[in-house]
PDB file of N, CA and C in Angstrom:
ATOM      1  N   ALA A   1       0.819  -1.190   0.000  1.00 93.00           N
ATOM      2  CA  ALA A   1       0.000   0.000   0.000  1.00 93.00           C
ATOM      3  C   ALA A   1       0.867   1.261   0.000  1.00 93.00           C
ATOM      4  N   PHE A   2       1.964   1.244   0.739  1.00 95.00           N
ATOM      5  CA  PHE A   2       2.810   2.431   0.828  1.00 95.00           C
ATOM      6  C   PHE A   2       3.579   2.666  -0.468  1.00 95.00           C
ATOM      7  N   LYS A   3       3.943   1.585  -1.137  1.00 95.00           N
ATOM      8  CA  LYS A   3       4.595   1.711  -2.439  1.00 95.00           C
ATOM      9  C   LYS A   3       3.632   2.328  -3.457  1.00 95.00           C
ATOM     10  N   SER A   4       2.371   1.927  -3.390  1.00 96.00           N
ATOM     11  CA  SER A   4       1.347   2.499  -4.273  1.00 96.00           C
ATOM     12  C   SER A   4       1.131   3.979  -3.964  1.00 96.00           C
ATOM     13  N   LEU A   5       1.107   4.325  -2.693  1.00 95.00           N
ATOM     14  CA  LEU A   5       0.971   5.721  -2.290  1.00 95.00           C
ATOM     15  C   LEU A   5       2.135   6.546  -2.830  1.00 95.00           C
ATOM     16  N   ASN A   6       3.345   6.019  -2.695  1.00 96.00           N
ATOM     17  CA  ASN A   6       4.528   6.700  -3.192  1.00 96.00           C
ATOM     18  C   ASN A   6       4.438   6.916  -4.701  1.00 96.00           C
ATOM     19  N   SER A   7       3.993   5.909  -5.435  1.00 96.00           N
ATOM     20  CA  SER A   7       3.841   6.013  -6.890  1.00 96.00           C
ATOM     21  C   SER A   7       2.767   7.031  -7.260  1.00 96.00           C
ATOM     22  N   GLU A   8       1.685   7.052  -6.499  1.00 95.00           N
ATOM     23  CA  GLU A   8       0.597   7.990  -6.770  1.00 95.00           C
ATOM     24  C   GLU A   8       1.058   9.436  -6.543  1.00 95.00           C
ATOM     25  N   ILE A   9       1.797   9.667  -5.484  1.00 95.00           N
ATOM     26  CA  ILE A   9       2.324  11.006  -5.218  1.00 95.00           C
ATOM     27  C   ILE A   9       3.240  11.434  -6.367  1.00 95.00           C
ATOM     28  N   LEU A  10       4.113  10.530  -6.810  1.00 95.00           N
ATOM     29  CA  LEU A  10       5.010  10.851  -7.915  1.00 95.00           C
ATOM     30  C   LEU A  10       4.227  11.175  -9.185  1.00 95.00           C
ATOM     31  N   SER A  11       3.156  10.441  -9.455  1.00 95.00           N
ATOM     32  CA  SER A  11       2.364  10.721 -10.657  1.00 95.00           C
ATOM     33  C   SER A  11       1.664  12.085 -10.550  1.00 95.00           C
ATOM     34  N   LEU A  12       1.312  12.500  -9.343  1.00 93.00           N
ATOM     35  CA  LEU A  12       0.673  13.799  -9.148  1.00 93.00           C
ATOM     36  C   LEU A  12       1.645  14.964  -9.305  1.00 93.00           C
ATOM     37  N   ILE A  13       2.875  14.783  -8.855  1.00 94.00           N
ATOM     38  CA  ILE A  13       3.834  15.890  -8.927  1.00 94.00           C
ATOM     39  C   ILE A  13       4.571  15.927 -10.264  1.00 94.00           C
ATOM     40  N   GLY A  14       4.546  14.844 -11.007  1.00 92.00           N
ATOM     41  CA  GLY A  14       5.188  14.803 -12.313  1.00 92.00           C
ATOM     42  C   GLY A  14       6.624  14.331 -12.266  1.00 92.00           C
ATOM     43  N   ARG A  15       7.435  14.997 -11.476  1.00 93.00           N
ATOM     44  CA  ARG A  15       8.841  14.617 -11.345  1.00 93.00           C
ATOM     45  C   ARG A  15       9.375  15.154 -10.019  1.00 93.00           C
ATOM     46  N   PRO A  16      10.337  14.462  -9.430  1.00 91.00           N
ATOM     47  CA  PRO A  16      10.945  14.967  -8.202  1.00 91.00           C
ATOM     48  C   PRO A  16      11.612  16.314  -8.469  1.00 91.00           C
ATOM     49  N   GLY A  17      11.512  17.216  -7.513  1.00 87.00           N
ATOM     50  CA  GLY A  17      12.121  18.527  -7.654  1.00 87.00           C
ATOM     51  C   GLY A  17      11.270  19.527  -8.416  1.00 87.00           C
ATOM     52  N   ASN A  18      10.073  19.123  -8.814  1.00 91.00           N
ATOM     53  CA  ASN A  18       9.168  20.033  -9.512  1.00 91.00           C
ATOM     54  C   ASN A  18       8.920  21.243  -8.612  1.00 91.00           C
ATOM     55  N   PRO A  19       9.138  22.464  -9.103  1.00 92.00           N
ATOM     56  CA  PRO A  19       8.958  23.654  -8.259  1.00 92.00           C
ATOM     57  C   PRO A  19       7.531  23.811  -7.724  1.00 92.00           C
ATOM     58  N   LEU A  20       6.563  23.222  -8.393  1.00 89.00           N
ATOM     59  CA  LEU A  20       5.177  23.315  -7.921  1.00 89.00           C
ATOM     60  C   LEU A  20       4.964  22.595  -6.589  1.00 89.00           C
ATOM     61  N   THR A  21       5.839  21.668  -6.246  1.00 91.00           N
ATOM     62  CA  THR A  21       5.661  20.915  -4.997  1.00 91.00           C
ATOM     63  C   THR A  21       5.848  21.791  -3.766  1.00 91.00           C
ATOM     64  N   LYS A  22       6.487  22.939  -3.924  1.00 90.00           N
ATOM     65  CA  LYS A  22       6.651  23.844  -2.776  1.00 90.00           C
ATOM     66  C   LYS A  22       5.305  24.354  -2.270  1.00 90.00           C
ATOM     67  N   ASP A  23       4.301  24.389  -3.156  1.00 91.00           N
ATOM     68  CA  ASP A  23       2.966  24.847  -2.776  1.00 91.00           C
ATOM     69  C   ASP A  23       2.012  23.701  -2.469  1.00 91.00           C
ATOM     70  N   MET A  24       2.455  22.469  -2.665  1.00 94.00           N
ATOM     71  CA  MET A  24       1.587  21.310  -2.425  1.00 94.00           C
ATOM     72  C   MET A  24       1.733  20.825  -0.994  1.00 94.00           C
ATOM     73  N   GLU A  25       0.642  20.254  -0.501  1.00 94.00           N
ATOM     74  CA  GLU A  25       0.706  19.622   0.812  1.00 94.00           C
ATOM     75  C   GLU A  25      -0.205  18.413   0.834  1.00 94.00           C
ATOM     76  N   VAL A  26       0.099  17.514   1.726  1.00 95.00           N
ATOM     77  CA  VAL A  26      -0.669  16.287   1.909  1.00 95.00           C
ATOM     78  C   VAL A  26      -1.317  16.363   3.285  1.00 95.00           C
ATOM     79  N   GLU A  27      -2.575  15.946   3.357  1.00 96.00           N
ATOM     80  CA  GLU A  27      -3.235  15.834   4.657  1.00 96.00           C
ATOM     81  C   GLU A  27      -3.500  14.360   4.912  1.00 96.00           C
ATOM     82  N   ILE A  28      -3.024  13.881   6.037  1.00 95.00           N
ATOM     83  CA  ILE A  28      -3.229  12.486   6.422  1.00 95.00           C
ATOM     84  C   ILE A  28      -4.381  12.449   7.407  1.00 95.00           C
ATOM     85  N   ASP A  29      -5.398  11.702   7.038  1.00 95.00           N
ATOM     86  CA  ASP A  29      -6.579  11.509   7.885  1.00 95.00           C
ATOM     87  C   ASP A  29      -6.563  10.045   8.322  1.00 95.00           C
ATOM     88  N   ALA A  30      -5.760   9.774   9.333  1.00 91.00           N
ATOM     89  CA  ALA A  30      -5.523   8.405   9.769  1.00 91.00           C
ATOM     90  C   ALA A  30      -6.630   7.887  10.680  1.00 91.00           C
ATOM     91  N   ASP A  31      -6.839   6.606  10.628  1.00 92.00           N
ATOM     92  CA  ASP A  31      -7.766   5.941  11.535  1.00 92.00           C
ATOM     93  C   ASP A  31      -7.291   6.167  12.970  1.00 92.00           C
ATOM     94  N   TYR A  32      -8.224   6.341  13.879  1.00 89.00           N
ATOM     95  CA  TYR A  32      -7.906   6.654  15.277  1.00 89.00           C
ATOM     96  C   TYR A  32      -6.983   5.600  15.902  1.00 89.00           C
ATOM     97  N   ALA A  33      -7.167   4.346  15.557  1.00 89.00           N
ATOM     98  CA  ALA A  33      -6.402   3.265  16.174  1.00 89.00           C
ATOM     99  C   ALA A  33      -5.203   2.817  15.331  1.00 89.00           C
ATOM    100  N   LEU A  34      -4.851   3.596  14.319  1.00 91.00           N
ATOM    101  CA  LEU A  34      -3.733   3.223  13.457  1.00 91.00           C
ATOM    102  C   LEU A  34      -2.439   3.209  14.256  1.00 91.00           C
ATOM    103  N   HIS A  35      -1.663   2.168  14.071  1.00 94.00           N
ATOM    104  CA  HIS A  35      -0.375   2.070  14.751  1.00 94.00           C
ATOM    105  C   HIS A  35       0.580   3.146  14.233  1.00 94.00           C
ATOM    106  N   TYR A  36       1.385   3.661  15.125  1.00 92.00           N
ATOM    107  CA  TYR A  36       2.312   4.744  14.826  1.00 92.00           C
ATOM    108  C   TYR A  36       3.215   4.412  13.638  1.00 92.00           C
ATOM    109  N   ARG A  37       3.693   3.177  13.575  1.00 96.00           N
ATOM    110  CA  ARG A  37       4.632   2.812  12.506  1.00 96.00           C
ATOM    111  C   ARG A  37       4.013   2.965  11.129  1.00 96.00           C
ATOM    112  N   TYR A  38       2.705   2.750  11.012  1.00 96.00           N
ATOM    113  CA  TYR A  38       2.044   2.909   9.720  1.00 96.00           C
ATOM    114  C   TYR A  38       1.882   4.389   9.363  1.00 96.00           C
ATOM    115  N   THR A  39       1.706   5.202  10.370  1.00 94.00           N
ATOM    116  CA  THR A  39       1.652   6.645  10.132  1.00 94.00           C
ATOM    117  C   THR A  39       2.997   7.128   9.606  1.00 94.00           C
ATOM    118  N   VAL A  40       4.070   6.652  10.203  1.00 95.00           N
ATOM    119  CA  VAL A  40       5.417   7.021   9.766  1.00 95.00           C
ATOM    120  C   VAL A  40       5.667   6.526   8.339  1.00 95.00           C
ATOM    121  N   GLN A  41       5.208   5.328   8.014  1.00 96.00           N
ATOM    122  CA  GLN A  41       5.379   4.809   6.660  1.00 96.00           C
ATOM    123  C   GLN A  41       4.599   5.649   5.645  1.00 96.00           C
ATOM    124  N   ALA A  42       3.422   6.117   6.019  1.00 96.00           N
ATOM    125  CA  ALA A  42       2.637   6.974   5.128  1.00 96.00           C
ATOM    126  C   ALA A  42       3.349   8.308   4.912  1.00 96.00           C
ATOM    127  N   ILE A  43       3.899   8.874   5.963  1.00 96.00           N
ATOM    128  CA  ILE A  43       4.658  10.117   5.840  1.00 96.00           C
ATOM    129  C   ILE A  43       5.845   9.902   4.906  1.00 96.00           C
ATOM    130  N   SER A  44       6.565   8.834   5.106  1.00 95.00           N
ATOM    131  CA  SER A  44       7.728   8.532   4.266  1.00 95.00           C
ATOM    132  C   SER A  44       7.344   8.359   2.803  1.00 95.00           C
ATOM    133  N   ALA A  45       6.226   7.702   2.545  1.00 96.00           N
ATOM    134  CA  ALA A  45       5.774   7.482   1.171  1.00 96.00           C
ATOM    135  C   ALA A  45       5.423   8.802   0.488  1.00 96.00           C
ATOM    136  N   CYS A  46       4.934   9.768   1.246  1.00 95.00           N
ATOM    137  CA  CYS A  46       4.556  11.069   0.681  1.00 95.00           C
ATOM    138  C   CYS A  46       5.757  11.982   0.465  1.00 95.00           C
ATOM    139  N   THR A  47       6.748  11.881   1.338  1.00 95.00           N
ATOM    140  CA  THR A  47       7.878  12.804   1.250  1.00 95.00           C
ATOM    141  C   THR A  47       8.886  12.417   0.185  1.00 95.00           C
ATOM    142  N   GLY A  48       8.894  11.161  -0.263  1.00 95.00           N
ATOM    143  CA  GLY A  48       9.807  10.777  -1.330  1.00 95.00           C
ATOM    144  C   GLY A  48      10.318   9.368  -1.180  1.00 95.00           C
ATOM    145  N   LYS A  49      11.532   9.160  -1.690  1.00 95.00           N
ATOM    146  CA  LYS A  49      12.144   7.839  -1.618  1.00 95.00           C
ATOM    147  C   LYS A  49      13.652   8.010  -1.610  1.00 95.00           C
ATOM    148  N   LEU A  50      14.368   6.902  -1.453  1.00 93.00           N
ATOM    149  CA  LEU A  50      15.820   6.913  -1.489  1.00 93.00           C
ATOM    150  C   LEU A  50      16.284   6.393  -2.842  1.00 93.00           C
ATOM    151  N   ASN A  51      17.331   7.016  -3.395  1.00 93.00           N
ATOM    152  CA  ASN A  51      17.869   6.514  -4.658  1.00 93.00           C
ATOM    153  C   ASN A  51      18.781   5.329  -4.384  1.00 93.00           C
ATOM    154  N   ALA A  52      19.428   4.814  -5.412  1.00 94.00           N
ATOM    155  CA  ALA A  52      20.276   3.627  -5.278  1.00 94.00           C
ATOM    156  C   ALA A  52      21.455   3.853  -4.330  1.00 94.00           C
ATOM    157  N   LYS A  53      21.871   5.107  -4.167  1.00 96.00           N
ATOM    158  CA  LYS A  53      22.983   5.436  -3.271  1.00 96.00           C
ATOM    159  C   LYS A  53      22.518   5.740  -1.858  1.00 96.00           C
ATOM    160  N   GLY A  54      21.211   5.635  -1.612  1.00 94.00           N
ATOM    161  CA  GLY A  54      20.672   5.912  -0.294  1.00 94.00           C
ATOM    162  C   GLY A  54      20.412   7.376  -0.017  1.00 94.00           C
ATOM    163  N   GLN A  55      20.487   8.204  -1.058  1.00 95.00           N
ATOM    164  CA  GLN A  55      20.228   9.632  -0.897  1.00 95.00           C
ATOM    165  C   GLN A  55      18.745   9.910  -1.124  1.00 95.00           C
ATOM    166  N   PRO A  56      18.174  10.829  -0.343  1.00 93.00           N
ATOM    167  CA  PRO A  56      16.735  11.102  -0.474  1.00 93.00           C
ATOM    168  C   PRO A  56      16.385  11.843  -1.762  1.00 93.00           C
ATOM    169  N   ILE A  57      15.270  11.450  -2.344  1.00 94.00           N
ATOM    170  CA  ILE A  57      14.671  12.153  -3.476  1.00 94.00           C
ATOM    171  C   ILE A  57      13.363  12.712  -2.945  1.00 94.00           C
ATOM    172  N   LYS A  58      13.255  14.033  -2.851  1.00 94.00           N
ATOM    173  CA  LYS A  58      12.108  14.686  -2.222  1.00 94.00           C
ATOM    174  C   LYS A  58      10.926  14.784  -3.168  1.00 94.00           C
ATOM    175  N   TYR A  59       9.736  14.516  -2.637  1.00 96.00           N
ATOM    176  CA  TYR A  59       8.488  14.693  -3.376  1.00 96.00           C
ATOM    177  C   TYR A  59       7.738  15.890  -2.784  1.00 96.00           C
ATOM    178  N   ILE A  60       7.115  15.677  -1.637  1.00 95.00           N
ATOM    179  CA  ILE A  60       6.330  16.721  -0.976  1.00 95.00           C
ATOM    180  C   ILE A  60       6.823  16.862   0.459  1.00 95.00           C
ATOM    181  N   GLU A  61       6.991  18.103   0.892  1.00 92.00           N
ATOM    182  CA  GLU A  61       7.526  18.337   2.233  1.00 92.00           C
ATOM    183  C   GLU A  61       6.471  18.759   3.241  1.00 92.00           C
ATOM    184  N   LYS A  62       5.377  19.354   2.778  1.00 95.00           N
ATOM    185  CA  LYS A  62       4.341  19.828   3.703  1.00 95.00           C
ATOM    186  C   LYS A  62       3.328  18.709   3.950  1.00 95.00           C
ATOM    187  N   ILE A  63       3.281  18.269   5.182  1.00 96.00           N
ATOM    188  CA  ILE A  63       2.333  17.216   5.560  1.00 96.00           C
ATOM    189  C   ILE A  63       1.585  17.670   6.801  1.00 96.00           C
ATOM    190  N   ASN A  64       0.265  17.611   6.723  1.00 96.00           N
ATOM    191  CA  ASN A  64      -0.600  17.969   7.843  1.00 96.00           C
ATOM    192  C   ASN A  64      -1.403  16.745   8.253  1.00 96.00           C
ATOM    193  N   PHE A  65      -1.952  16.821   9.436  1.00 95.00           N
ATOM    194  CA  PHE A  65      -2.793  15.738   9.941  1.00 95.00           C
ATOM    195  C   PHE A  65      -4.187  16.271  10.236  1.00 95.00           C
ATOM    196  N   ALA A  66      -5.184  15.513   9.823  1.00 95.00           N
ATOM    197  CA  ALA A  66      -6.564  15.861  10.150  1.00 95.00           C
ATOM    198  C   ALA A  66      -6.754  15.666  11.659  1.00 95.00           C
ATOM    199  N   GLN A  67      -7.731  16.366  12.197  1.00 92.00           N
ATOM    200  CA  GLN A  67      -8.044  16.241  13.638  1.00 92.00           C
ATOM    201  C   GLN A  67      -8.450  14.784  13.933  1.00 92.00           C
ATOM    202  N   PRO A  68      -7.848  14.165  14.949  1.00 87.00           N
ATOM    203  CA  PRO A  68      -8.235  12.791  15.276  1.00 87.00           C
ATOM    204  C   PRO A  68      -9.706  12.711  15.718  1.00 87.00           C
ATOM    205  N   ARG A  69     -10.359  11.658  15.290  1.00 87.00           N
ATOM    206  CA  ARG A  69     -11.756  11.423  15.677  1.00 87.00           C
ATOM    207  C   ARG A  69     -11.856  10.077  16.365  1.00 87.00           C
ATOM    208  N   LYS A  70     -12.434  10.076  17.560  1.00 85.00           N
ATOM    209  CA  LYS A  70     -12.617   8.809  18.284  1.00 85.00           C
ATOM    210  C   LYS A  70     -13.652   7.962  17.561  1.00 85.00           C
ATOM    211  N   PRO A  71     -13.474   6.649  17.604  1.00 81.00           N
ATOM    212  CA  PRO A  71     -14.448   5.774  16.952  1.00 81.00           C
ATOM    213  C   PRO A  71     -15.810   5.888  17.636  1.00 81.00           C
ATOM    214  N   GLU A  72     -16.827   5.701  16.832  1.00 79.00           N
ATOM    215  CA  GLU A  72     -18.204   5.795  17.369  1.00 79.00           C
ATOM    216  C   GLU A  72     -18.665   4.501  17.944  1.00 79.00           C
TER     217      GLU A  72
END
């Protein structure tokens, strides 16, 4: 799922380093009971990936979180 998210973000921005990404932001509306590690993986998938040398390739830097909602 996180690989798909990463691919979807890349398709939306067109290419890494696109100047338009400075104005883009992602809002994560996570399930109330979502484990922290999955939230971190979602953040990582949105912000970019590592190249073959282990250097980061940036996609989107602005990430916000929706207000948490307790389950009904």
